[in-house]
mmCIF file of C-alpha atoms and ligand atoms in Angstrom:
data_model
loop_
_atom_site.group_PDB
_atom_site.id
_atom_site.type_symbol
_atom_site.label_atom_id
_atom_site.label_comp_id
_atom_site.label_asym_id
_atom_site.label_seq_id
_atom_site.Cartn_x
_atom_site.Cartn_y
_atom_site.Cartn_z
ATOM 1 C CA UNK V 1469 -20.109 -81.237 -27.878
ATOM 2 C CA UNK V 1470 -22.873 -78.948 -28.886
ATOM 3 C CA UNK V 1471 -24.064 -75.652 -27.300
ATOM 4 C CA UNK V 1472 -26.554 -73.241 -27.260
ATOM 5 C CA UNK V 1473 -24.422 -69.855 -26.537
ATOM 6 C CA UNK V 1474 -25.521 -66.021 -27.128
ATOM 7 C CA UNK V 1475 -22.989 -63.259 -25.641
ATOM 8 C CA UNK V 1476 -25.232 -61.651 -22.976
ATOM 9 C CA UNK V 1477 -26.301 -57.974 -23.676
ATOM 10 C CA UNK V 1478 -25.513 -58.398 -27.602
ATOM 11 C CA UNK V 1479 -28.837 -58.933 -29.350
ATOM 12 C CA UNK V 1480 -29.450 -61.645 -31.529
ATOM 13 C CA UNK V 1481 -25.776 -63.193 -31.084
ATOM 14 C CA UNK V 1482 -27.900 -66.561 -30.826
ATOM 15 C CA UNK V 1483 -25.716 -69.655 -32.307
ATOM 16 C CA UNK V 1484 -25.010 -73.448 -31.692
ATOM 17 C CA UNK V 1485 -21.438 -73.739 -31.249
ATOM 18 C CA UNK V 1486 -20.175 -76.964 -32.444
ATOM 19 C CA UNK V 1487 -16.876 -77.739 -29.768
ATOM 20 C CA UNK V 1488 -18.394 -76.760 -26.749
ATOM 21 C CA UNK V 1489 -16.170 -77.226 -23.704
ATOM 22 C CA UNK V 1490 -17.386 -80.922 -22.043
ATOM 23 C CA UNK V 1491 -18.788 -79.130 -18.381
ATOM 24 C CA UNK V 1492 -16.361 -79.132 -15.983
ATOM 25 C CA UNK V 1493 -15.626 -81.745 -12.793
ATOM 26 C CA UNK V 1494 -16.418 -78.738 -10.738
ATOM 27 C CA UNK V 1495 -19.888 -78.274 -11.799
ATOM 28 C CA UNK V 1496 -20.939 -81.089 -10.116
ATOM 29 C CA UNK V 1497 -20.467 -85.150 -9.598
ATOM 30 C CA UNK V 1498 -23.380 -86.149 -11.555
ATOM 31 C CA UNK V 1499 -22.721 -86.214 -15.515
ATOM 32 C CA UNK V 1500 -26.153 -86.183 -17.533
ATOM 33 C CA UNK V 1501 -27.113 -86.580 -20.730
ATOM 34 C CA UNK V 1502 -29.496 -84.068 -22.386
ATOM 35 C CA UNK V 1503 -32.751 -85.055 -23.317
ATOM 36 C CA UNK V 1504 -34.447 -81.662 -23.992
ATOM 37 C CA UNK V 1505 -34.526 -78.195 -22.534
ATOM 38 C CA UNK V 1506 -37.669 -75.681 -22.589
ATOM 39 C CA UNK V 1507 -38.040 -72.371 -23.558
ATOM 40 C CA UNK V 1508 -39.294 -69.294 -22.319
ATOM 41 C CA UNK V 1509 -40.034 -65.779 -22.297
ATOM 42 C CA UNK V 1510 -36.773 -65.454 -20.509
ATOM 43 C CA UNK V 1511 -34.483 -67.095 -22.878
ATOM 44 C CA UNK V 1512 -36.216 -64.407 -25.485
ATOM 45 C CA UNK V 1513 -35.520 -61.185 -23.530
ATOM 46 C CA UNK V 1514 -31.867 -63.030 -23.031
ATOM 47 C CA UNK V 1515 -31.289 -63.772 -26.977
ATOM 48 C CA UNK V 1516 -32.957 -59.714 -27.652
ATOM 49 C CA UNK V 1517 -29.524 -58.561 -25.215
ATOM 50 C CA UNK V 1518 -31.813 -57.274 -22.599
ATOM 51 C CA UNK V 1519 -30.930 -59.861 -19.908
ATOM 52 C CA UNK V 1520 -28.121 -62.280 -18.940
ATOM 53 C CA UNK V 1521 -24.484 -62.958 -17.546
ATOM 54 C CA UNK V 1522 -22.479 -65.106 -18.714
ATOM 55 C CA UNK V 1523 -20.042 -67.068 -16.206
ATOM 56 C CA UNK V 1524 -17.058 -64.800 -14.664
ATOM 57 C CA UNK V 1525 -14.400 -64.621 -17.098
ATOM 58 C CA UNK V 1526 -16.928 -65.925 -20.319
ATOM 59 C CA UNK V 1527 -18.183 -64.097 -23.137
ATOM 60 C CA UNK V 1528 -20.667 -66.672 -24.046
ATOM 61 C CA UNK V 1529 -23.600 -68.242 -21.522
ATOM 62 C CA UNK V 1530 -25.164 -71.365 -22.117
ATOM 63 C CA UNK V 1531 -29.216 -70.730 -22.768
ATOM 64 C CA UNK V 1532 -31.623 -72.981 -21.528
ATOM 65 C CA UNK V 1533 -32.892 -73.715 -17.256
ATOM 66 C CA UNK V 1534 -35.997 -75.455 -18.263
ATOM 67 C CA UNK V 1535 -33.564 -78.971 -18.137
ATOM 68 C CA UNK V 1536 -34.541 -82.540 -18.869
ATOM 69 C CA UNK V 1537 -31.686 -85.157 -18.912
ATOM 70 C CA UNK V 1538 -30.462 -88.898 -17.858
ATOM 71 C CA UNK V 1539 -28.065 -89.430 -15.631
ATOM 72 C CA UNK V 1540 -24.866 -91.012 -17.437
ATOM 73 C CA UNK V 1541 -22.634 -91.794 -13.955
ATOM 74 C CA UNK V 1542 -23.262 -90.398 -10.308
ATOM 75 C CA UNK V 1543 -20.349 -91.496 -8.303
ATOM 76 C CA UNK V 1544 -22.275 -89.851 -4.916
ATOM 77 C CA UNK V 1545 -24.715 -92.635 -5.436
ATOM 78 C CA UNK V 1546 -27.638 -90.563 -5.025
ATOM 79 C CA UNK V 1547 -29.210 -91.248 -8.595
ATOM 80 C CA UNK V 1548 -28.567 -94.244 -10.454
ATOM 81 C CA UNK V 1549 -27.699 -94.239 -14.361
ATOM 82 C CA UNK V 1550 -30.544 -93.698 -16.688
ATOM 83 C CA UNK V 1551 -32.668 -91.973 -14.194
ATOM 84 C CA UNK V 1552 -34.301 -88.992 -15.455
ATOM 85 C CA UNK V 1553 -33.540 -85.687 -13.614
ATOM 86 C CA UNK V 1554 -33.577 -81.814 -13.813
ATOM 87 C CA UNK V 1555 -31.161 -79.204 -12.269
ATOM 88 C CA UNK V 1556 -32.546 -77.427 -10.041
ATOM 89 C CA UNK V 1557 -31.976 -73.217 -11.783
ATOM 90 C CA UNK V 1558 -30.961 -70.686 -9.421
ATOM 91 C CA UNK V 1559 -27.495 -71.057 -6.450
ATOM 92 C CA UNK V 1560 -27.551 -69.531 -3.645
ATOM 93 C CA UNK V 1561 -25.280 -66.541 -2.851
ATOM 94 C CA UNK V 1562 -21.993 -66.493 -1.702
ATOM 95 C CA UNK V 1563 -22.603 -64.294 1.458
ATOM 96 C CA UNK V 1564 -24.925 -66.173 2.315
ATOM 97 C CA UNK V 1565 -28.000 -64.105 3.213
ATOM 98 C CA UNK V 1566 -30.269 -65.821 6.526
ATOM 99 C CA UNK V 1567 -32.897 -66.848 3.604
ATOM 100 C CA UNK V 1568 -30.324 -68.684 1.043
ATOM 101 C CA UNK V 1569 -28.363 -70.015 3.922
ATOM 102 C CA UNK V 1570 -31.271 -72.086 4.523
ATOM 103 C CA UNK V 1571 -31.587 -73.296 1.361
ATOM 104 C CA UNK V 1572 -34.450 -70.719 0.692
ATOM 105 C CA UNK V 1573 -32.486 -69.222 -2.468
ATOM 106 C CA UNK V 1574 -35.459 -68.642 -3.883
ATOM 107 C CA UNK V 1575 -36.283 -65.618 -1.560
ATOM 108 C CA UNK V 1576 -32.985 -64.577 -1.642
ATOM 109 C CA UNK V 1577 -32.300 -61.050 0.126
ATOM 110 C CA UNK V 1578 -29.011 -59.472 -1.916
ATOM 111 C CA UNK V 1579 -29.712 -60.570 -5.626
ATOM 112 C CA UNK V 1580 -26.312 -62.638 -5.351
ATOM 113 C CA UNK V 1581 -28.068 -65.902 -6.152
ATOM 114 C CA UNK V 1582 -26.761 -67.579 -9.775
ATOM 115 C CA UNK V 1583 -28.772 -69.433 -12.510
ATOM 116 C CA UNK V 1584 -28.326 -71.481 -14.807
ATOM 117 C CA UNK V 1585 -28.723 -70.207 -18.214
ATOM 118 C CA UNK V 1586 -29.412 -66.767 -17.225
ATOM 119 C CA UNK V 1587 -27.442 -65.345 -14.396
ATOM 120 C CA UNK V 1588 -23.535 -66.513 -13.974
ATOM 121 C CA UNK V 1589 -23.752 -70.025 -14.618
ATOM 122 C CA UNK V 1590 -23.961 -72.303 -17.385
ATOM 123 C CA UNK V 1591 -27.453 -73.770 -19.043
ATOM 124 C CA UNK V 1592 -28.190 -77.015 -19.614
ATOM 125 C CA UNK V 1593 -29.258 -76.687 -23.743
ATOM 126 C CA UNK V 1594 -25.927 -78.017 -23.935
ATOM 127 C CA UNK V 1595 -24.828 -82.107 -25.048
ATOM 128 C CA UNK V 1596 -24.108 -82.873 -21.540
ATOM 129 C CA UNK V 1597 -24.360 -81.231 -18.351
ATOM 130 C CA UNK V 1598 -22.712 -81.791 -14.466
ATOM 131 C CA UNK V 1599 -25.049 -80.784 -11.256
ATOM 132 C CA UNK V 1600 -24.574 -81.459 -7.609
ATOM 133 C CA UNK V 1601 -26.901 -83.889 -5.768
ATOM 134 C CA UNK V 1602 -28.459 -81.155 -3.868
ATOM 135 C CA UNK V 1603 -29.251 -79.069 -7.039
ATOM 136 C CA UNK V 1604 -30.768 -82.527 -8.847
ATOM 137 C CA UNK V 1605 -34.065 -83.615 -9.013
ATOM 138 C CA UNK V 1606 -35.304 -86.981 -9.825
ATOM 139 C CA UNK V 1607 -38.496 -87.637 -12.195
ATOM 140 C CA UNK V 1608 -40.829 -90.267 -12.336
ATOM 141 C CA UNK V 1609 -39.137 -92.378 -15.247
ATOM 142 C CA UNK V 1610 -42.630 -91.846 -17.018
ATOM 143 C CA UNK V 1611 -42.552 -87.992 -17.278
ATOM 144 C CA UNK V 1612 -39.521 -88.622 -20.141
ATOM 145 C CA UNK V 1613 -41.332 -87.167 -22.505
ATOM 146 C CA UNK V 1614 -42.637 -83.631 -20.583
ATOM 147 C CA UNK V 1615 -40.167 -83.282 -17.632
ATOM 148 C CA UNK V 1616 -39.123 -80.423 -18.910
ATOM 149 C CA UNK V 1617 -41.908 -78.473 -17.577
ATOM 150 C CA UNK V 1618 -40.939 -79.018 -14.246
ATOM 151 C CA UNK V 1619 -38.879 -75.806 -13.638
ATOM 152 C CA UNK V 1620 -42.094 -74.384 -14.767
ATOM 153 C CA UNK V 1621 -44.279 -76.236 -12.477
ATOM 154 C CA UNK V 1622 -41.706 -75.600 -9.412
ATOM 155 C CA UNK V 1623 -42.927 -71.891 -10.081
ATOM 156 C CA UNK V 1624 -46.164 -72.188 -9.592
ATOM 157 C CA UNK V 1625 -45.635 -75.071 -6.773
ATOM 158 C CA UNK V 1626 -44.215 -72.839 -4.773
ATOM 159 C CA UNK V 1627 -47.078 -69.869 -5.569
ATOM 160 C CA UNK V 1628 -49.487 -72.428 -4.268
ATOM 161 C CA UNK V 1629 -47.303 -73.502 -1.269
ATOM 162 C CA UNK V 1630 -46.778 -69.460 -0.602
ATOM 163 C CA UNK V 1631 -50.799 -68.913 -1.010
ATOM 164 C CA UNK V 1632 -51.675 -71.714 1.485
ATOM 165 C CA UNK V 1633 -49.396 -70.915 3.790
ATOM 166 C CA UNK V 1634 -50.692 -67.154 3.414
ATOM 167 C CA UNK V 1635 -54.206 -68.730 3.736
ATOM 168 C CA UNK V 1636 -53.489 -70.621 7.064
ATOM 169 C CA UNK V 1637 -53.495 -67.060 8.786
ATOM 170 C CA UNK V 1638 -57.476 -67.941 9.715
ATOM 171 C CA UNK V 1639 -59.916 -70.260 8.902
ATOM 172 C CA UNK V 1640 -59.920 -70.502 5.667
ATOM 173 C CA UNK V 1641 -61.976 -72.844 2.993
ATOM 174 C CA UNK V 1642 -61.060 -71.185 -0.381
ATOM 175 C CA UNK V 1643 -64.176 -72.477 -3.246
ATOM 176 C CA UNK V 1644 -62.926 -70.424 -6.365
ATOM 177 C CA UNK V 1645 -60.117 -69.220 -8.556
ATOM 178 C CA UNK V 1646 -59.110 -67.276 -11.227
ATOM 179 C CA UNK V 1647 -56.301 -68.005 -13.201
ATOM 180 C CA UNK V 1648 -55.260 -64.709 -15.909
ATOM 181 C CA UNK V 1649 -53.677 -65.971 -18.468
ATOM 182 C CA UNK V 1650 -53.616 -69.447 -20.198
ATOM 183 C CA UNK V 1651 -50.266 -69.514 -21.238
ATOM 184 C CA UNK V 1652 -47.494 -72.490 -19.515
ATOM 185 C CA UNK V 1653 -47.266 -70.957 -16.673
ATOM 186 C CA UNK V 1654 -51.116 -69.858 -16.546
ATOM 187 C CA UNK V 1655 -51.891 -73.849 -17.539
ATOM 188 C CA UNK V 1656 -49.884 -75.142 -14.991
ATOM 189 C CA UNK V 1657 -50.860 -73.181 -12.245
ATOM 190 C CA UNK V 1658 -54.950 -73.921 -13.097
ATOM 191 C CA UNK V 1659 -53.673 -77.938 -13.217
ATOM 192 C CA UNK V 1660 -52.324 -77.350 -9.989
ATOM 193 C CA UNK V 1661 -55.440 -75.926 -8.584
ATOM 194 C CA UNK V 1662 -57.539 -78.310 -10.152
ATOM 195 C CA UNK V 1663 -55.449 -80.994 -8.340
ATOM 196 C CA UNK V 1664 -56.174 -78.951 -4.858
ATOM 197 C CA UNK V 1665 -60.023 -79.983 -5.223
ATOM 198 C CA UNK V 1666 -60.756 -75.767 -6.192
ATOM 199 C CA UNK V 1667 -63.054 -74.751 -8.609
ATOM 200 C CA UNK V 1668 -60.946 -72.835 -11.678
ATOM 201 C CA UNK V 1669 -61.276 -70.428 -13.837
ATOM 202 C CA UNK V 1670 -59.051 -69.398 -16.824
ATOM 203 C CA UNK V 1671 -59.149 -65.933 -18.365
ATOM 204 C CA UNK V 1672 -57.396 -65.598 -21.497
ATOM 205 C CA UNK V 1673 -58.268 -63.161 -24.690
ATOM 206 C CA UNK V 1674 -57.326 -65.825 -26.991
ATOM 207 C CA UNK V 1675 -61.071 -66.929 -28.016
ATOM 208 C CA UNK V 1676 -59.410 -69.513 -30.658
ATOM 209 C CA UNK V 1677 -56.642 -71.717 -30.808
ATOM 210 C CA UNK V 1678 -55.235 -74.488 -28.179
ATOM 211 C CA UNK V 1679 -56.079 -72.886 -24.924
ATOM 212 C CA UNK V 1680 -59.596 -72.794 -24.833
ATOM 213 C CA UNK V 1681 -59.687 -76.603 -25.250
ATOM 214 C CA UNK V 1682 -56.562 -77.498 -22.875
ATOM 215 C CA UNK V 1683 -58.514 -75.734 -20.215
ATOM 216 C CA UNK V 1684 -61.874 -77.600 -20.637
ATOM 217 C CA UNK V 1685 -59.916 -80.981 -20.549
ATOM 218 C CA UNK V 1686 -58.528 -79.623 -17.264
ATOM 219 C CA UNK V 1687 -62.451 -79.484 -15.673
ATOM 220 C CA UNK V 1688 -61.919 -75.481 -15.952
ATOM 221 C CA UNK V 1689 -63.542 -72.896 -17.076
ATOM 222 C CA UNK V 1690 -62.450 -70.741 -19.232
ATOM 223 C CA UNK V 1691 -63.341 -67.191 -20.014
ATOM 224 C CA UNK V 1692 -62.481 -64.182 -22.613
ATOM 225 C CA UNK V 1693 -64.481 -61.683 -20.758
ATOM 226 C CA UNK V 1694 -62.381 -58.995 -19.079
ATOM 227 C CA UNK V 1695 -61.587 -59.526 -15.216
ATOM 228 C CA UNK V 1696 -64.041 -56.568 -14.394
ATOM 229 C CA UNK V 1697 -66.776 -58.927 -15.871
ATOM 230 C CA UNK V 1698 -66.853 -61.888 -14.343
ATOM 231 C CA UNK V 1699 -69.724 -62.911 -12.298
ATOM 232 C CA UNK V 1700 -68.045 -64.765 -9.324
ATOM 233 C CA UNK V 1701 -65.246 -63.286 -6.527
ATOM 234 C CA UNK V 1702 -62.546 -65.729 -6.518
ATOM 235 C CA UNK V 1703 -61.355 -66.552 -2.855
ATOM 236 C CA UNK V 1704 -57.686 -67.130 -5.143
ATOM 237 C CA UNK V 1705 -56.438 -65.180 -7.900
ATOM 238 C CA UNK V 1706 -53.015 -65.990 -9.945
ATOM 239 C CA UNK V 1707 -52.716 -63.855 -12.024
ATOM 240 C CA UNK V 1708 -50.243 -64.980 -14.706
ATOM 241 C CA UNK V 1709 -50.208 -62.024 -17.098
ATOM 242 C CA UNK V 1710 -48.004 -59.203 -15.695
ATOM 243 C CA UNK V 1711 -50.899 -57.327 -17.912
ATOM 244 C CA UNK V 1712 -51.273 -53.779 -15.815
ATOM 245 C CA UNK V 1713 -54.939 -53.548 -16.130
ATOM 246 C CA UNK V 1714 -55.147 -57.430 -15.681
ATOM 247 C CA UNK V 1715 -53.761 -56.989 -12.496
ATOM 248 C CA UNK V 1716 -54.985 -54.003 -10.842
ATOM 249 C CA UNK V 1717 -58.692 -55.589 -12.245
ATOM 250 C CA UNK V 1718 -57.572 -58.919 -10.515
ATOM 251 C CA UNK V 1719 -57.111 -57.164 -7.105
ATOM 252 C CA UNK V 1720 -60.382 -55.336 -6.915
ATOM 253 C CA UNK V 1721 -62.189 -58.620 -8.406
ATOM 254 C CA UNK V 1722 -60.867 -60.733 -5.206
ATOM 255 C CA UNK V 1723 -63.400 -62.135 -2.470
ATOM 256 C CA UNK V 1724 -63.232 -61.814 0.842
ATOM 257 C CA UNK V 1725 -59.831 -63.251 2.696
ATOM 258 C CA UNK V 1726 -58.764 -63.236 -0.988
ATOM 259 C CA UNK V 1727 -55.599 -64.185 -1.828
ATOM 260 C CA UNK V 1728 -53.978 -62.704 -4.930
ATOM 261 C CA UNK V 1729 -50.507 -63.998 -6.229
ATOM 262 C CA UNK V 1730 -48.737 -62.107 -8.775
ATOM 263 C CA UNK V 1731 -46.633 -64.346 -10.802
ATOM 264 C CA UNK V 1732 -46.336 -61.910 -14.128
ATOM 265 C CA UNK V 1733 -43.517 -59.637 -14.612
ATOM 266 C CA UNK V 1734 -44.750 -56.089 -15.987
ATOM 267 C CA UNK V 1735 -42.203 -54.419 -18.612
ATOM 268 C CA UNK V 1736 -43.173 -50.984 -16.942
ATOM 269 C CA UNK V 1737 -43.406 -47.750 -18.977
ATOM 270 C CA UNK V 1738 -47.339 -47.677 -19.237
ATOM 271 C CA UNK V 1739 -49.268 -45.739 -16.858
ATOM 272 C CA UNK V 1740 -53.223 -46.471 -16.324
ATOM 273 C CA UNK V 1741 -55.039 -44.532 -14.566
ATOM 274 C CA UNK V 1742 -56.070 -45.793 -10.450
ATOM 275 C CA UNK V 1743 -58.456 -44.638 -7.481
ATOM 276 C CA UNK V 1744 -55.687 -45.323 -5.290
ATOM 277 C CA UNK V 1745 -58.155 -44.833 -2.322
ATOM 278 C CA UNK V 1746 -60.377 -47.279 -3.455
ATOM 279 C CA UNK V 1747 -58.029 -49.868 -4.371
ATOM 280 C CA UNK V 1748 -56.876 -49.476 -0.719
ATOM 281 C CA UNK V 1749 -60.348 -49.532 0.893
ATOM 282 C CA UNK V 1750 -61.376 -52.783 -1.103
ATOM 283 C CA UNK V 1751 -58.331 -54.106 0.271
ATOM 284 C CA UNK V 1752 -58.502 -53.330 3.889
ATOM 285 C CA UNK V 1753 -62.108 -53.776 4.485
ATOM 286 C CA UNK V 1754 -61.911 -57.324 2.481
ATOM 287 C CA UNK V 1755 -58.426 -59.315 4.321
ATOM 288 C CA UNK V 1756 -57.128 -59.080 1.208
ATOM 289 C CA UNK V 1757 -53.678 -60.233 0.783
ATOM 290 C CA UNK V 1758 -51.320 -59.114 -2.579
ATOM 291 C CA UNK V 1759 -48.493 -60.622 -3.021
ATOM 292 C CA UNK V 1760 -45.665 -61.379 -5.225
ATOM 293 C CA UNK V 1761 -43.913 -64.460 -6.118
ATOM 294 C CA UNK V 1762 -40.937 -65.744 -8.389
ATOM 295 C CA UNK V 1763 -38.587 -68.653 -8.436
ATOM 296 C CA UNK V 1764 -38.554 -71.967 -6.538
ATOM 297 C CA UNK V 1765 -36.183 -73.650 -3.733
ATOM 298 C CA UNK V 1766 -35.615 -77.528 -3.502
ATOM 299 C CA UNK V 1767 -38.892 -78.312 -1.373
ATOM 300 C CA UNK V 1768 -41.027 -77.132 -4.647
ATOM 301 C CA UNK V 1769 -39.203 -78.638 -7.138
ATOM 302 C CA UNK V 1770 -39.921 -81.291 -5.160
ATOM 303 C CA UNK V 1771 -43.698 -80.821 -4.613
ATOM 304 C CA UNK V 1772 -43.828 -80.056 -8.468
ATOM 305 C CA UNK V 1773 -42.126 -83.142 -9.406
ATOM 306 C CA UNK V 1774 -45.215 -85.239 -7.507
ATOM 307 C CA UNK V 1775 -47.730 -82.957 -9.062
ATOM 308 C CA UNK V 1776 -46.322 -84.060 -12.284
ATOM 309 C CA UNK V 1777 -46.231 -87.553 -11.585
ATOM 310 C CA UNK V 1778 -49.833 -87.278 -10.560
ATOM 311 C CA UNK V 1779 -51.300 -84.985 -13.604
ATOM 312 C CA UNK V 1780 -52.709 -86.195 -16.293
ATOM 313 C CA UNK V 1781 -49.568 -87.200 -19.167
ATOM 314 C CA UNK V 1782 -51.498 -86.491 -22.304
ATOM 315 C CA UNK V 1783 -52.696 -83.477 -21.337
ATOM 316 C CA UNK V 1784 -49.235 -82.446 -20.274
ATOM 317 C CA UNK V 1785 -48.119 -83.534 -23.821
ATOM 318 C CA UNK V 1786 -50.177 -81.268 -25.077
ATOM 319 C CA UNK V 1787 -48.856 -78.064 -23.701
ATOM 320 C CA UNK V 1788 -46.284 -78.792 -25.416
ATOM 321 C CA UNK V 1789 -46.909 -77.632 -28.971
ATOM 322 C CA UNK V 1790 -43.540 -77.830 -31.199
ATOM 323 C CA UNK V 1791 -40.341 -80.226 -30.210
ATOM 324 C CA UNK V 1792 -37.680 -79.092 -32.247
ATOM 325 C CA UNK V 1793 -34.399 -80.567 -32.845
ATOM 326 C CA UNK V 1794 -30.904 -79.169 -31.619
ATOM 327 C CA UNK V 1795 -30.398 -78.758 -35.532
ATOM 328 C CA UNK V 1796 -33.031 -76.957 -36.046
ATOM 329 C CA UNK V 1797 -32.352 -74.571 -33.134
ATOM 330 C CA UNK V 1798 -32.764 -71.361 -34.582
ATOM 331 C CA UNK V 1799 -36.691 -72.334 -34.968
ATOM 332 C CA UNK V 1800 -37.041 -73.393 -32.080
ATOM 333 C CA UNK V 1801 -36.367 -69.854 -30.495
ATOM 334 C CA UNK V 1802 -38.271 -67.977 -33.114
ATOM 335 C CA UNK V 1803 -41.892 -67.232 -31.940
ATOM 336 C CA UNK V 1804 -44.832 -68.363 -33.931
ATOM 337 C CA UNK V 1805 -47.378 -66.119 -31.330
ATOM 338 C CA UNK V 1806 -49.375 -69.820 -31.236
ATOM 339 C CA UNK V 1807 -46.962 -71.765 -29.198
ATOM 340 C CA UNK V 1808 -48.216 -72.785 -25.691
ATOM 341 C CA UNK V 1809 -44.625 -74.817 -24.966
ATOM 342 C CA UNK V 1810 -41.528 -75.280 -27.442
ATOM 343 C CA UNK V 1811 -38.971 -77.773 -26.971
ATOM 344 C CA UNK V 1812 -35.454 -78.125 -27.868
ATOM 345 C CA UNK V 1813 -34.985 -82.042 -28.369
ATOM 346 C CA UNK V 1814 -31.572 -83.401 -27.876
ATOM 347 C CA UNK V 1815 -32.483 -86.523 -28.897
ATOM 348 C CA UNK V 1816 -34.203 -85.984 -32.649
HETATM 349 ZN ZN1 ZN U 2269 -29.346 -64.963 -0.704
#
């Protein structure tokens, strides 16, 4: 069958191999059928050699943990054939550490964990793929053509989860929030907002183009000002764009009992210039909370897969802005700089 392979830490080594192993019985009881995988900024550092692993043993890793597939044959009987599912992306680690061994893998403590298509396991922009019950997730049948933005969405679900639960410390009756940056992950995490009942905002530089619109259809706001400018203290930020002005601007701009979530990952090596004191002060004297958050366990996978379900389909669609086929997979992975979403379709 066809595969999507690079050899990890070799740049550019990006090619669809032709006789790709079938996956093996061990992967898991459920045998699925591709219907498209979605791709990220991940997959890009993984094809440039600066991330990745492939399986012990391999050379090659199968890309792709954005999955979207239909089950061909569960003998555990816990999906039926045809349904639509996703595979859940990272394992927890062999030890295994108090947080994974209660299925909380996505807070791992000792970096163990596996992934699919980046970290020790196989990805799913392969033909066919395996995946154990546990590790499935079943879609509303309608989502078949965006349910590959779930992995996506399971980000940000559990952001949200994280910032309520962070919220329930007091009373707490959050108005406003910001969203930085209007790209997928930026998107989904104002749609999920939007379905809390909050008021959102979308910053973005990007005065042109797909996102301004995308947002309006939301009932957002958006805005190209800088952080620094905006008129309003948002009781929420997520901040979306790892951008280090963007987010040292994003926790100074936060209201009172503000909550600020940091879903962006910073490539480091540029230094800006910070009144730590103040920073600290604004903090302090305001409740303000700062935190961090990556990955998703099997409770927000779950929660995403509802907040799909309930969203708006169209508008879903249309975050998705090229669908290329497997054939065509070398375009797929080159970047246009105008993509919101691109899509490998198995099924073109
Ligand atoms: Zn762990």
């Amino acid at each position: 069958m066809r595969a999507v392979t690079v050899a990890p830490g070799v740049r550019d080594s990006l090619r669809l191999d032709d006789d790709w192993p079938e996956p093996a019985a061990e992967e898991g009881a459920i045998l699925v059928q591709a219907v498209a995988v979605g791709i990220c900024g991940t997959d890009q550092e993984i094809i440039a050699g600066e991330y990745g692993e492939a399986p012990p043993g391999q050379e090659r890793l199968v890309l792709g943990h954005e999955s979207l597939g239909r089950v061909l044959e569960d003998p555990s009987g816990t999906l039926q054939p045809g349904d639509l599912v996703a595979g859940i992306v990272r394992h927890p680690d062999p030890v295994p550490c108090p947080n994974c061994a209660v299925g909380e893998w996505d807070m791992c403590r000792n970096g163990r964990y596996t992934e699919h298509g980046i970290k020790g396991l196989p990805g799913f922009a392969r033909e066919r793929w395996r995946v154990q019950p546990r590790f499935a997730v079943r879609l509303d049948p309608a989502l078949a053509p965006v349910g590959m933005l779930l992995e996506p969405t399971s980000v940000l679900a559990k952001a949200w989860n994280h910032i309520e639960r962070i919220g329930s410390r007091a009373v707490w009756q959050p108005q406003s929030v910001l969203v930085t940056g209007a790209g997928p992950i930026g998107l989904l995490a104002a749609l999920l907002g939007i379905q809390r009942g909050l008021s959102v905002h979308v910053l973005d530089r990007n005065k042109t183009g797909p996102k301004p619109e995308l947002v309006r259809a939301l009932g957002a706001t958006y805005h190209t000002t800088t952080v620094a400018e905006l008129d309003f203290a948002p009781d929420v930020v997520v901040e979306c764009t790892g951008a280090p002005v963007v987010v040292l601007d994003a926790m100074t701009k936060a209201g009172t009992n503000g909550i600020v979530c940091l879903t962006g990952v910073s490539s480091g090596g540029r230094t800006i210039e910070l009144d730590a004191g103040a920073l600290n002060r604004e903090l302090v004297l305001e409740n303000n909370v700062v935190f961090g958050s990556v990955n998703a366990n099997r409770r927000h996978w779950e929660l995403a897969a509802e907040a799909l379900a309930r969203a708006d389909q169209s508008w879903l669609s249309s975050l998705i802005t090229r669908r290329v086929p497997l054939s065509s997979y070398a375009d797929a992975y080159a970047s246009t700089g105008e993509d919101i979403k691109v899509v490998l379709d198995f099924e073109q």
